[in-house]
Amino acid sequence: MKERELRRSMAVLPIGTVMKLTDLSARQIRYYEEQELIFPERSDGNRRMYSLNDIDALFDIADLLQEGNNIADIKEIYAKRDAKKAQTLSIGEVHHALEREFAQQGRFGTPNPTHFTQPRM
């Protein structure tokens, strides 16, 4: 994980700060957690702590609701996004496996392509 992604995923914001940033109530934020749309971490004192990624998700949820989607729609949208991310990771894994295979073939005298490009989606 890149350093920037790591920092965005660090849970450092308490719910009061999140409420101010998003204009959502504590109840709304907890409801989205109950619906498994966000996943805040818990501090040692069992307080919810939110990351910048959680804040982005809350803005995204609010936008989707404003567009007329309901919670079930949002879950479906998120499931499709997750499936696409998983597929992208799988293609990346195939890419690395092929690179390893080409490198292995090169060691046994088979020509090794100098450049292997990942297919575009």
Coordinates of C-alpha atoms in Angstrom, one line a residue:
M1 CA 0.0 0.0 0.0
K2 CA 1.4 3.4 -0.9
E3 CA 2.1 5.8 1.9
R4 CA -0.6 8.2 0.8
E5 CA -3.2 5.4 0.8
L6 CA -2.0 4.3 4.2
R7 CA -2.4 7.7 5.6
R8 CA -5.9 8.1 4.2
S9 CA -6.9 4.8 5.8
M10 CA -5.6 5.8 9.3
A11 CA -8.6 6.2 11.7
V12 CA -7.8 9.4 13.6
L13 CA -11.1 11.4 13.5
P14 CA -13.7 11.2 16.3
I15 CA -17.4 11.2 15.4
G16 CA -17.8 14.8 16.4
T17 CA -15.3 16.0 13.8
V18 CA -16.9 13.7 11.2
M19 CA -20.3 15.2 12.0
K20 CA -18.9 18.7 11.4
L21 CA -17.2 17.8 8.2
T22 CA -20.1 15.9 6.6
D23 CA -23.2 17.7 8.1
L24 CA -24.5 14.3 9.1
S25 CA -25.8 13.4 12.5
A26 CA -24.2 10.8 14.8
R27 CA -27.3 8.7 14.3
Q28 CA -26.9 8.8 10.5
I29 CA -23.2 7.9 10.7
R30 CA -23.9 5.0 13.0
Y31 CA -26.8 3.8 10.8
Y32 CA -24.4 3.7 7.8
E33 CA -22.0 1.6 10.0
E34 CA -24.9 -0.7 11.0
Q35 CA -25.6 -1.1 7.3
E36 CA -22.0 -2.0 6.7
L37 CA -21.3 0.9 4.3
I38 CA -18.5 2.3 6.5
F39 CA -16.2 0.5 8.9
P40 CA -14.7 2.8 11.6
E41 CA -12.1 1.5 13.9
R42 CA -12.5 1.5 17.7
S43 CA -10.1 3.3 20.0
D44 CA -8.8 1.7 23.2
G45 CA -11.7 3.4 25.0
N46 CA -14.1 1.8 22.4
R47 CA -14.8 5.2 20.7
R48 CA -15.4 5.1 16.9
M49 CA -12.5 6.6 15.0
Y50 CA -12.8 7.5 11.3
S51 CA -10.4 7.8 8.4
L52 CA -10.3 10.1 5.5
N53 CA -11.6 7.1 3.4
D54 CA -14.6 6.9 5.7
I55 CA -15.3 10.6 5.2
D56 CA -15.1 10.1 1.4
A57 CA -17.5 7.1 1.7
L58 CA -20.0 9.2 3.8
F59 CA -19.9 12.0 1.2
D60 CA -20.5 9.3 -1.5
I61 CA -23.4 7.8 0.4
A62 CA -25.0 11.2 0.9
D63 CA -24.6 12.0 -2.8
L64 CA -26.1 8.6 -3.8
L65 CA -29.1 9.1 -1.5
Q66 CA -29.6 12.6 -2.8
E67 CA -29.7 11.1 -6.4
G68 CA -32.6 8.9 -5.3
N69 CA -30.8 5.7 -4.4
N70 CA -31.8 3.8 -1.3
I71 CA -29.5 1.8 1.0
A72 CA -30.1 -1.4 -0.9
D73 CA -29.1 0.3 -4.1
I74 CA -26.0 1.7 -2.5
K75 CA -25.0 -1.7 -1.2
E76 CA -25.4 -3.1 -4.7
I77 CA -23.3 -0.2 -6.2
Y78 CA -20.6 -0.9 -3.6
A79 CA -20.7 -4.6 -4.3
K80 CA -20.1 -3.9 -8.0
R81 CA -17.2 -1.6 -7.2
D82 CA -15.7 -4.2 -5.0
A83 CA -16.0 -6.9 -7.6
K84 CA -14.4 -4.6 -10.2
K85 CA -11.5 -3.9 -7.8
A86 CA -11.1 -7.6 -7.2
Q87 CA -11.1 -8.3 -10.9
T88 CA -8.4 -5.6 -11.4
L89 CA -6.3 -7.2 -8.7
S90 CA -6.7 -10.6 -10.4
I91 CA -5.5 -9.2 -13.7
G92 CA -2.5 -7.6 -11.9
E93 CA -1.7 -11.0 -10.3
V94 CA -1.9 -12.7 -13.8
H95 CA 0.4 -10.0 -15.1
H96 CA 3.0 -10.7 -12.4
A97 CA 2.7 -14.5 -12.9
L98 CA 3.3 -14.1 -16.6
E99 CA 6.3 -11.9 -15.9
R100 CA 7.7 -14.6 -13.6
E101 CA 7.0 -17.2 -16.3
F102 CA 8.8 -15.2 -19.0
A103 CA 11.7 -14.7 -16.6
Q104 CA 11.9 -18.4 -15.9
Q105 CA 11.8 -19.2 -19.6
G106 CA 14.6 -16.8 -20.2
R107 CA 16.8 -18.7 -17.8
F108 CA 16.3 -21.9 -19.8
G109 CA 17.2 -20.3 -23.2
T110 CA 13.7 -19.3 -24.4
P111 CA 13.6 -15.7 -25.6
N112 CA 12.3 -13.3 -22.9
P113 CA 10.1 -10.5 -24.1
T114 CA 11.6 -7.2 -23.2
H115 CA 8.3 -5.6 -22.5
F116 CA 5.0 -7.0 -21.4
T117 CA 2.1 -4.7 -21.2
Q118 CA -1.0 -5.2 -19.1
P119 CA -4.2 -5.3 -21.1
R120 CA -6.5 -2.3 -20.7
M121 CA -10.0 -2.5 -19.4

